[in-house]
Amino acid sequence: MSSGTKYVYFFGGGKSDGDASMRNLLGGKGANLAEMSNIGLPVPAGFTITTELCTYFYDNDRTYPPELKQQVEDAMKQVEQTMGAEFGSQENPLLLSCRSGARESMPGMMDTVLNIGLNDTTVEVLSKKSGNPAFAWDSYRRFIQMYGDVVMEVRPEGKEEDGYELILDEAREAAGVEYDSQLNVEQLKEVVTKFKKLIRDKAGKDFPTDPMEQVWGAVGAVFQSWMNDRAIVYRRQYGIPHSWGTAVNVQAMVFGNLGDDCATGVGLTRDCSMGAPGFNGDYLINAQGEDVVAGIRTPKRIEKTLGDDMPEAYKQLCNIGETLEQHYKDVQDIEFTVQQGKVWMLQTRNAKRTGFAAVRIAVDLVNEGLIDKKTALTKKRIPADDLNQLLQPIFDPAAKNKAIEDGTYLATGINAGPGAATGIICFHAEDAEAIQAKDPDVQLILVRRETSPEDLRGMRIAKGILTAFGGASSHAALVSRQMGKTCIVGCSELEIDYHDGTLSVGDKVLKTGDWISIDGFTGEVFAGKVETKPSEIIEVLIHKTRKPEDAETFQRYSQLMEWVDEIRTMKVRANAEPDDAAKAVAFGAEGVGLCRTEHMFFSHLDEIREMILAEEVDTRQAAINKLLPFQREDFEILFKEMNGRPVTIRLLDPPLHEFLSEHHLHEQPDLAHKLADMVGAGKEFIYRRVEELKESNPMLGHRGCRLGIVYPEITAMQARAIMEAACNVQKAGIEVHPEIMIPLVGFKAELDNQTKVVRDVAAEVLKEQGVEVEYTVGTMIEIPRAALRADEIAETAEFFSFGTNDLTQTTLGMSRDDYGGFIGFYQENDIIPSDPFQTVDQDGVGDLMKIGVERGRSTRSDLKIGICGEHGGDPASVIFCHKLGLNYVSCSPFRIPIARLAAAQAVLDS
Ligand code: ADP
Ligand code: MG
Ligand code: MG
């Protein structure tokens, strides 16, 4: 009997030592092999050596604890008994595989060795026993190849050619066949001899013939592979701690290469691109292991032909798929082998899926009674951000088919940002800016070898981004996800020549200005234009060009959203101006959390410039009065659209030079003249005023409430416009709830000053109109002082709204317009974990928010508090806001569904 720590866990025969809950100890693969066996699925017996052993191995100069040997021998006996074969036997030899398996799957990062136990003797026994010498020798040559590579490290380095493949190439050529599986016994024997010689020459020692030595060699190599460069880089990228270690699974072999009633395959219990039900996947007849994914032979589709090729096996697989889903309550990604008509399970795990599939699968599983609504909505099932994919434009399927027929398909890369984009090719950010300056509506695709922060401006302009290099977490992929742009990266077939301004694939050459189309769902690139159309949900909700009952994706989406709204406790509002109000409501906004009044000013530049230029109160007042009707009208539209929902209106925030600066005078040569005429002065006067308005650090300059304090007539006009609009709309029978918000307050006295102006005007208006309108006056909390003095500020403020864009800028002392130059570097080098303008910096900015909430509510216990920075649409930040006890988050209309889901997930999280 063995003693000490238990490092070895048997699985198989329906009575495993472990189960699925032991993933940390046994790794995902080992835990699920044990579980599958326990629920009666056919799993070849084997044993798992724990991740703890891996830790021991690395803590003790890569040696094993003394008790391991006996534990392995005991487990091996159990495997032999279960499988009715004996390892190393001359009569009935058992063969083994040795496989890695960490807590989180690390696809392709570590090694596997198959067919362990073969040598010159056992291969002959296997040959006779199976009556299939070609199979035995095929297995043997595979074993030597894998073992030589993984354990004896005889493998190509750098650009060196693969010695094993060269030998196989020669053999196929000599035999005049296309595939390795077509080689006959004699030819395979020759390959084996050559493989052995290659190993002896390169490794300086012979291939080991003792089966037990082979096992220990393979086990050691798998533990070693935890620390190979590939694996280390991968873990760093995905934040997997090196300390977790991998488990090793040693398992009885089953054979997919015994003949035409055998196969190897991978499958999904449902489609994971769009989520349709039905088992699907790839298989290869008479093949072993990863032949299916290696791309040597083109695999067949399970759902199409397996039913004809192997009806019995197909039935078994479908049943297994159902059992697995019933048991794991989620879609599974499986690996299997068919040996003489019998299906054996080699792996299962929860499948990765797109946003579309995530929604469909979650809804379907609830409707099938497999999971409840709460489970369906968890972060693990539907990452809130992935909802975004459902809202992106798509290629018109007919147009795409036509493009394929027309031969305009170019290449396929990694689909890094879902959606469809068509535009003219542009290689440089500066060019993109120049083109856009001439044509603001230009559609362009930024094509780069790779992108860097200098390309940000171009990426912002582009409809889509296409790169030749880089993977799913490259700069291009990251940024486009953040910007919500369609993106394909790592499209390695593209030859990009910046100098000539060309992009080529083989003999197809496109140049700057040519049209190109990229499908971010599939990674496909087409020359020329492919027409896009809005996604189904947008067609139903926004354009109303499609009926809900004809839109399946929409129906599932709205079903999901119903559940979301049942669960969440935090409200979701929109950052919206009158133009987007209808859209916001369609997406489910429960109010406006931020209406930026300056947006309205940009359409009345003459009047606002007249106001800015005025040096006397009277003339300023006269100019401002001209703006009043425009503002009032806008607010009326907004109140009507929001139909009784609360509307937070922020008073003028940006510095005045945003409306009139040297830049404007430079861009429009006759502007100075026109303005001079307008105010009845000379051009010098215009230049002087522009000079006076200039600031060296506008972010910290004369803006926000500082404007209203110096020019109270602006605040008064805006308050009047809001209140008159409210009265008019209320008189028309529509409820109104205006919330007037003072920006950039740091001192209570600032808020007092502006509140008085607002309240005085409001009282006047209500009296004039002879109605009662309920309204509140509150403030943004967007500079640290306001958060710190929140108790005092709440004496005046009836509500708070965290302006986390400015709060982040002022807390971190980091300008949102200038951080692009270093933020990428910061993230790559783990200086800060995430982009603080995308996800709230919880330790710093978040702490100020916490202080703001606590102190604010210490004065006014029912203080309504929201957030209106970009962070309001970021799932992690939404969850944080829930924890802080905020009443609502506010975000751009397109992110409302995401914020709603995240708000529900916040409840499920806690
Ligand atoms: P990865 O984690 O890279 O998928 P695996 O350990 O799953 O590596 O092994 C890769 C493949 O090798 C499996 O999908 C399966 O086809 C084959 N394989 C592994 N173990 C066995 C076995 N005991 N019998 C037959 N094939 C096996
Ligand atoms: Mg696998
Ligand atoms: Mg602000």
mmCIF file of N, CA and C in Angstrom, residues 782-866:
data_model
loop_
_atom_site.group_PDB
_atom_site.id
_atom_site.type_symbol
_atom_site.label_atom_id
_atom_site.label_comp_id
_atom_site.label_asym_id
_atom_site.label_seq_id
_atom_site.Cartn_x
_atom_site.Cartn_y
_atom_site.Cartn_z
ATOM 1 N N GLU A 782 -17.057 65.183 -9.961
ATOM 2 C CA GLU A 782 -16.056 64.838 -10.982
ATOM 3 C C GLU A 782 -14.693 65.426 -10.705
ATOM 4 N N ILE A 783 -14.558 66.083 -9.559
ATOM 5 C CA ILE A 783 -13.199 66.381 -9.129
ATOM 6 C C ILE A 783 -13.047 65.907 -7.685
ATOM 7 N N PRO A 784 -11.844 65.453 -7.328
ATOM 8 C CA PRO A 784 -11.677 64.789 -6.029
ATOM 9 C C PRO A 784 -12.211 65.607 -4.860
ATOM 10 N N ARG A 785 -12.050 66.921 -4.915
ATOM 11 C CA ARG A 785 -12.507 67.732 -3.791
ATOM 12 C C ARG A 785 -14.005 67.563 -3.536
ATOM 13 N N ALA A 786 -14.755 67.430 -4.613
ATOM 14 C CA ALA A 786 -16.203 67.276 -4.453
ATOM 15 C C ALA A 786 -16.528 65.964 -3.752
ATOM 16 N N ALA A 787 -15.788 64.896 -4.097
ATOM 17 C CA ALA A 787 -16.025 63.607 -3.442
ATOM 18 C C ALA A 787 -15.689 63.711 -1.960
ATOM 19 N N LEU A 788 -14.580 64.379 -1.669
ATOM 20 C CA LEU A 788 -14.137 64.490 -0.279
ATOM 21 C C LEU A 788 -15.081 65.357 0.552
ATOM 22 N N ARG A 789 -15.642 66.377 -0.067
ATOM 23 C CA ARG A 789 -16.528 67.299 0.660
ATOM 24 C C ARG A 789 -18.000 66.994 0.385
ATOM 25 N N ALA A 790 -18.287 65.745 0.030
ATOM 26 C CA ALA A 790 -19.639 65.380 -0.399
ATOM 27 C C ALA A 790 -20.695 65.643 0.676
ATOM 28 N N ASP A 791 -20.295 65.494 1.955
ATOM 29 C CA ASP A 791 -21.297 65.712 3.008
ATOM 30 C C ASP A 791 -21.800 67.151 2.969
ATOM 31 N N GLU A 792 -20.865 68.055 2.790
ATOM 32 C CA GLU A 792 -21.185 69.477 2.745
ATOM 33 C C GLU A 792 -21.984 69.799 1.469
ATOM 34 N N ILE A 793 -21.502 69.239 0.375
ATOM 35 C CA ILE A 793 -22.130 69.525 -0.919
ATOM 36 C C ILE A 793 -23.565 68.995 -0.952
ATOM 37 N N ALA A 794 -23.785 67.855 -0.264
ATOM 38 C CA ALA A 794 -25.128 67.271 -0.262
ATOM 39 C C ALA A 794 -26.129 68.123 0.520
ATOM 40 N N GLU A 795 -25.643 69.085 1.282
ATOM 41 C CA GLU A 795 -26.593 70.000 1.936
ATOM 42 C C GLU A 795 -27.362 70.777 0.881
ATOM 43 N N THR A 796 -26.711 71.052 -0.236
ATOM 44 C CA THR A 796 -27.364 71.783 -1.318
ATOM 45 C C THR A 796 -27.851 70.842 -2.425
ATOM 46 N N ALA A 797 -26.993 69.895 -2.797
ATOM 47 C CA ALA A 797 -27.316 69.038 -3.950
ATOM 48 C C ALA A 797 -28.435 68.058 -3.614
ATOM 49 N N GLU A 798 -29.413 67.957 -4.512
ATOM 50 C CA GLU A 798 -30.482 66.983 -4.314
ATOM 51 C C GLU A 798 -30.140 65.647 -4.975
ATOM 52 N N PHE A 799 -29.136 65.665 -5.831
ATOM 53 C CA PHE A 799 -28.647 64.388 -6.394
ATOM 54 C C PHE A 799 -27.184 64.555 -6.777
ATOM 55 N N PHE A 800 -26.508 63.412 -6.896
ATOM 56 C CA PHE A 800 -25.119 63.369 -7.378
ATOM 57 C C PHE A 800 -25.070 62.547 -8.656
ATOM 58 N N SER A 801 -24.171 62.918 -9.539
ATOM 59 C CA SER A 801 -23.868 62.020 -10.652
ATOM 60 C C SER A 801 -22.354 62.010 -10.823
ATOM 61 N N PHE A 802 -21.764 60.822 -10.717
ATOM 62 C CA PHE A 802 -20.314 60.736 -10.856
ATOM 63 C C PHE A 802 -19.913 60.919 -12.317
ATOM 64 N N GLY A 803 -19.149 61.972 -12.553
ATOM 65 C CA GLY A 803 -18.591 62.178 -13.887
ATOM 66 C C GLY A 803 -17.223 61.530 -13.896
ATOM 67 N N THR A 804 -17.214 60.213 -14.159
ATOM 68 C CA THR A 804 -15.961 59.478 -13.945
ATOM 69 C C THR A 804 -14.906 59.740 -15.007
ATOM 70 N N ASN A 805 -15.282 60.353 -16.142
ATOM 71 C CA ASN A 805 -14.229 60.715 -17.103
ATOM 72 C C ASN A 805 -13.320 61.765 -16.487
ATOM 73 N N ASP A 806 -13.945 62.869 -16.028
ATOM 74 C CA ASP A 806 -13.143 63.912 -15.410
ATOM 75 C C ASP A 806 -12.578 63.465 -14.071
ATOM 76 N N LEU A 807 -13.349 62.689 -13.338
ATOM 77 C CA LEU A 807 -12.853 62.235 -12.033
ATOM 78 C C LEU A 807 -11.599 61.370 -12.211
ATOM 79 N N THR A 808 -11.574 60.608 -13.286
ATOM 80 C CA THR A 808 -10.377 59.800 -13.563
ATOM 81 C C THR A 808 -9.219 60.705 -13.994
ATOM 82 N N GLN A 809 -9.522 61.649 -14.866
ATOM 83 C CA GLN A 809 -8.461 62.566 -15.307
ATOM 84 C C GLN A 809 -7.861 63.314 -14.122
ATOM 85 N N THR A 810 -8.732 63.806 -13.236
ATOM 86 C CA THR A 810 -8.233 64.662 -12.158
ATOM 87 C C THR A 810 -7.645 63.847 -10.997
ATOM 88 N N THR A 811 -8.139 62.629 -10.817
ATOM 89 C CA THR A 811 -7.576 61.801 -9.736
ATOM 90 C C THR A 811 -6.218 61.239 -10.145
ATOM 91 N N LEU A 812 -6.144 60.786 -11.391
ATOM 92 C CA LEU A 812 -4.897 60.203 -11.864
ATOM 93 C C LEU A 812 -3.935 61.262 -12.412
ATOM 94 N N GLY A 813 -4.448 62.484 -12.610
ATOM 95 C CA GLY A 813 -3.625 63.498 -13.252
ATOM 96 C C GLY A 813 -3.190 63.041 -14.631
ATOM 97 N N MET A 814 -4.136 62.363 -15.317
ATOM 98 C CA MET A 814 -3.808 61.744 -16.599
ATOM 99 C C MET A 814 -4.834 62.218 -17.628
ATOM 100 N N SER A 815 -4.335 62.848 -18.674
ATOM 101 C CA SER A 815 -5.254 63.420 -19.648
ATOM 102 C C SER A 815 -5.783 62.367 -20.608
ATOM 103 N N ARG A 816 -7.078 62.349 -20.756
ATOM 104 C CA ARG A 816 -7.717 61.365 -21.626
ATOM 105 C C ARG A 816 -7.275 61.540 -23.078
ATOM 106 N N ASP A 817 -6.906 62.777 -23.427
ATOM 107 C CA ASP A 817 -6.515 63.025 -24.813
ATOM 108 C C ASP A 817 -5.045 62.715 -25.060
ATOM 109 N N ASP A 818 -4.300 62.479 -24.015
ATOM 110 C CA ASP A 818 -2.860 62.299 -24.187
ATOM 111 C C ASP A 818 -2.331 60.966 -23.668
ATOM 112 N N TYR A 819 -3.207 60.162 -23.062
ATOM 113 C CA TYR A 819 -2.671 58.939 -22.439
ATOM 114 C C TYR A 819 -2.426 57.821 -23.445
ATOM 115 N N GLY A 820 -2.908 58.022 -24.670
ATOM 116 C CA GLY A 820 -2.720 57.000 -25.704
ATOM 117 C C GLY A 820 -1.254 56.676 -25.935
ATOM 118 N N GLY A 821 -0.383 57.653 -25.688
ATOM 119 C CA GLY A 821 1.032 57.481 -25.955
ATOM 120 C C GLY A 821 1.719 56.472 -25.045
ATOM 121 N N PHE A 822 1.122 56.218 -23.874
ATOM 122 C CA PHE A 822 1.821 55.303 -22.969
ATOM 123 C C PHE A 822 0.943 54.213 -22.375
ATOM 124 N N ILE A 823 -0.381 54.334 -22.544
ATOM 125 C CA ILE A 823 -1.240 53.385 -21.831
ATOM 126 C C ILE A 823 -1.009 51.944 -22.288
ATOM 127 N N GLY A 824 -0.749 51.782 -23.603
ATOM 128 C CA GLY A 824 -0.509 50.439 -24.129
ATOM 129 C C GLY A 824 0.699 49.821 -23.445
ATOM 130 N N PHE A 825 1.747 50.616 -23.326
ATOM 131 C CA PHE A 825 2.973 50.169 -22.682
ATOM 132 C C PHE A 825 2.705 49.811 -21.218
ATOM 133 N N TYR A 826 1.932 50.659 -20.567
ATOM 134 C CA TYR A 826 1.587 50.419 -19.165
ATOM 135 C C TYR A 826 0.882 49.075 -18.994
ATOM 136 N N GLN A 827 -0.040 48.794 -19.904
ATOM 137 C CA GLN A 827 -0.813 47.558 -19.761
ATOM 138 C C GLN A 827 0.039 46.340 -20.078
ATOM 139 N N GLU A 828 0.845 46.446 -21.144
ATOM 140 C CA GLU A 828 1.706 45.327 -21.514
ATOM 141 C C GLU A 828 2.670 44.992 -20.388
ATOM 142 N N ASN A 829 3.101 46.005 -19.672
ATOM 143 C CA ASN A 829 4.103 45.780 -18.626
ATOM 144 C C ASN A 829 3.493 45.686 -17.237
ATOM 145 N N ASP A 830 2.185 45.417 -17.207
ATOM 146 C CA ASP A 830 1.494 45.196 -15.932
ATOM 147 C C ASP A 830 1.658 46.334 -14.942
ATOM 148 N N ILE A 831 1.809 47.573 -15.424
ATOM 149 C CA ILE A 831 1.895 48.709 -14.505
ATOM 150 C C ILE A 831 0.493 48.992 -13.958
ATOM 151 N N ILE A 832 -0.491 49.003 -14.843
ATOM 152 C CA ILE A 832 -1.871 49.049 -14.385
ATOM 153 C C ILE A 832 -2.655 47.963 -15.115
ATOM 154 N N PRO A 833 -3.618 47.364 -14.405
ATOM 155 C CA PRO A 833 -4.271 46.189 -14.954
ATOM 156 C C PRO A 833 -5.176 46.492 -16.146
ATOM 157 N N SER A 834 -5.857 47.644 -16.125
ATOM 158 C CA SER A 834 -6.753 47.903 -17.249
ATOM 159 C C SER A 834 -6.770 49.391 -17.558
ATOM 160 N N ASP A 835 -7.340 49.727 -18.679
ATOM 161 C CA ASP A 835 -7.435 51.112 -19.104
ATOM 162 C C ASP A 835 -8.381 51.865 -18.164
ATOM 163 N N PRO A 836 -7.867 52.840 -17.397
ATOM 164 C CA PRO A 836 -8.705 53.480 -16.374
ATOM 165 C C PRO A 836 -9.837 54.322 -16.964
ATOM 166 N N PHE A 837 -9.759 54.631 -18.258
ATOM 167 C CA PHE A 837 -10.858 55.377 -18.866
ATOM 168 C C PHE A 837 -11.929 54.443 -19.404
ATOM 169 N N GLN A 838 -11.617 53.144 -19.365
ATOM 170 C CA GLN A 838 -12.613 52.186 -19.819
ATOM 171 C C GLN A 838 -13.272 51.492 -18.623
ATOM 172 N N THR A 839 -12.450 51.068 -17.683
ATOM 173 C CA THR A 839 -12.956 50.416 -16.476
ATOM 174 C C THR A 839 -12.529 51.250 -15.280
ATOM 175 N N VAL A 840 -13.462 51.561 -14.402
ATOM 176 C CA VAL A 840 -13.146 52.418 -13.254
ATOM 177 C C VAL A 840 -11.945 51.853 -12.486
ATOM 178 N N ASP A 841 -10.991 52.713 -12.214
ATOM 179 C CA ASP A 841 -9.864 52.360 -11.361
ATOM 180 C C ASP A 841 -10.430 52.244 -9.951
ATOM 181 N N GLN A 842 -10.791 51.018 -9.569
ATOM 182 C CA GLN A 842 -11.573 50.844 -8.342
ATOM 183 C C GLN A 842 -10.821 51.246 -7.082
ATOM 184 N N ASP A 843 -9.520 50.997 -7.058
ATOM 185 C CA ASP A 843 -8.759 51.317 -5.847
ATOM 186 C C ASP A 843 -8.622 52.813 -5.629
ATOM 187 N N GLY A 844 -8.450 53.559 -6.710
ATOM 188 C CA GLY A 844 -8.214 54.996 -6.565
ATOM 189 C C GLY A 844 -9.487 55.795 -6.772
ATOM 190 N N VAL A 845 -9.884 55.911 -8.038
ATOM 191 C CA VAL A 845 -11.106 56.643 -8.364
ATOM 192 C C VAL A 845 -12.299 56.033 -7.621
ATOM 193 N N GLY A 846 -12.307 54.697 -7.589
ATOM 194 C CA GLY A 846 -13.409 53.997 -6.939
ATOM 195 C C GLY A 846 -13.498 54.332 -5.451
ATOM 196 N N ASP A 847 -12.339 54.511 -4.832
ATOM 197 C CA ASP A 847 -12.330 54.842 -3.409
ATOM 198 C C ASP A 847 -12.932 56.235 -3.194
ATOM 199 N N LEU A 848 -12.607 57.144 -4.085
ATOM 200 C CA LEU A 848 -13.209 58.478 -3.995
ATOM 201 C C LEU A 848 -14.725 58.401 -4.173
ATOM 202 N N MET A 849 -15.155 57.529 -5.087
ATOM 203 C CA MET A 849 -16.599 57.373 -5.289
ATOM 204 C C MET A 849 -17.253 56.855 -4.005
ATOM 205 N N LYS A 850 -16.582 55.889 -3.381
ATOM 206 C CA LYS A 850 -17.108 55.315 -2.152
ATOM 207 C C LYS A 850 -17.241 56.403 -1.078
ATOM 208 N N ILE A 851 -16.207 57.207 -0.965
ATOM 209 C CA ILE A 851 -16.241 58.320 -0.009
ATOM 210 C C ILE A 851 -17.388 59.269 -0.362
ATOM 211 N N GLY A 852 -17.527 59.561 -1.655
ATOM 212 C CA GLY A 852 -18.579 60.465 -2.107
ATOM 213 C C GLY A 852 -19.961 59.946 -1.719
ATOM 214 N N VAL A 853 -20.183 58.638 -1.930
ATOM 215 C CA VAL A 853 -21.477 58.037 -1.615
ATOM 216 C C VAL A 853 -21.721 58.106 -0.100
ATOM 217 N N GLU A 854 -20.725 57.683 0.667
ATOM 218 C CA GLU A 854 -20.894 57.624 2.121
ATOM 219 C C GLU A 854 -21.137 59.008 2.710
ATOM 220 N N ARG A 855 -20.283 59.937 2.316
ATOM 221 C CA ARG A 855 -20.414 61.276 2.902
ATOM 222 C C ARG A 855 -21.670 61.967 2.407
ATOM 223 N N GLY A 856 -21.980 61.790 1.138
ATOM 224 C CA GLY A 856 -23.195 62.401 0.595
ATOM 225 C C GLY A 856 -24.427 61.913 1.331
ATOM 226 N N ARG A 857 -24.496 60.597 1.532
ATOM 227 C CA ARG A 857 -25.690 60.034 2.171
ATOM 228 C C ARG A 857 -25.687 60.230 3.681
ATOM 229 N N SER A 858 -24.521 60.604 4.238
ATOM 230 C CA SER A 858 -24.523 60.905 5.674
ATOM 231 C C SER A 858 -25.308 62.202 5.917
ATOM 232 N N THR A 859 -25.352 63.056 4.916
ATOM 233 C CA THR A 859 -26.123 64.289 5.031
ATOM 234 C C THR A 859 -27.563 64.075 4.588
ATOM 235 N N ARG A 860 -27.713 63.356 3.489
ATOM 236 C CA ARG A 860 -29.034 63.188 2.877
ATOM 237 C C ARG A 860 -29.189 61.694 2.600
ATOM 238 N N SER A 861 -29.881 60.988 3.483
ATOM 239 C CA SER A 861 -29.838 59.523 3.410
ATOM 240 C C SER A 861 -30.462 58.985 2.126
ATOM 241 N N ASP A 862 -31.390 59.752 1.531
ATOM 242 C CA ASP A 862 -32.043 59.242 0.313
ATOM 243 C C ASP A 862 -31.449 59.883 -0.949
ATOM 244 N N LEU A 863 -30.219 60.380 -0.847
ATOM 245 C CA LEU A 863 -29.583 61.047 -1.991
ATOM 246 C C LEU A 863 -29.551 60.111 -3.202
ATOM 247 N N LYS A 864 -30.094 60.587 -4.312
ATOM 248 C CA LYS A 864 -30.080 59.787 -5.526
ATOM 249 C C LYS A 864 -28.707 59.943 -6.182
ATOM 250 N N ILE A 865 -28.059 58.817 -6.464
ATOM 251 C CA ILE A 865 -26.705 58.893 -7.012
ATOM 252 C C ILE A 865 -26.577 58.009 -8.256
ATOM 253 N N GLY A 866 -25.988 58.596 -9.287
ATOM 254 C CA GLY A 866 -25.756 57.845 -10.521
ATOM 255 C C GLY A 866 -24.353 58.060 -11.029
#
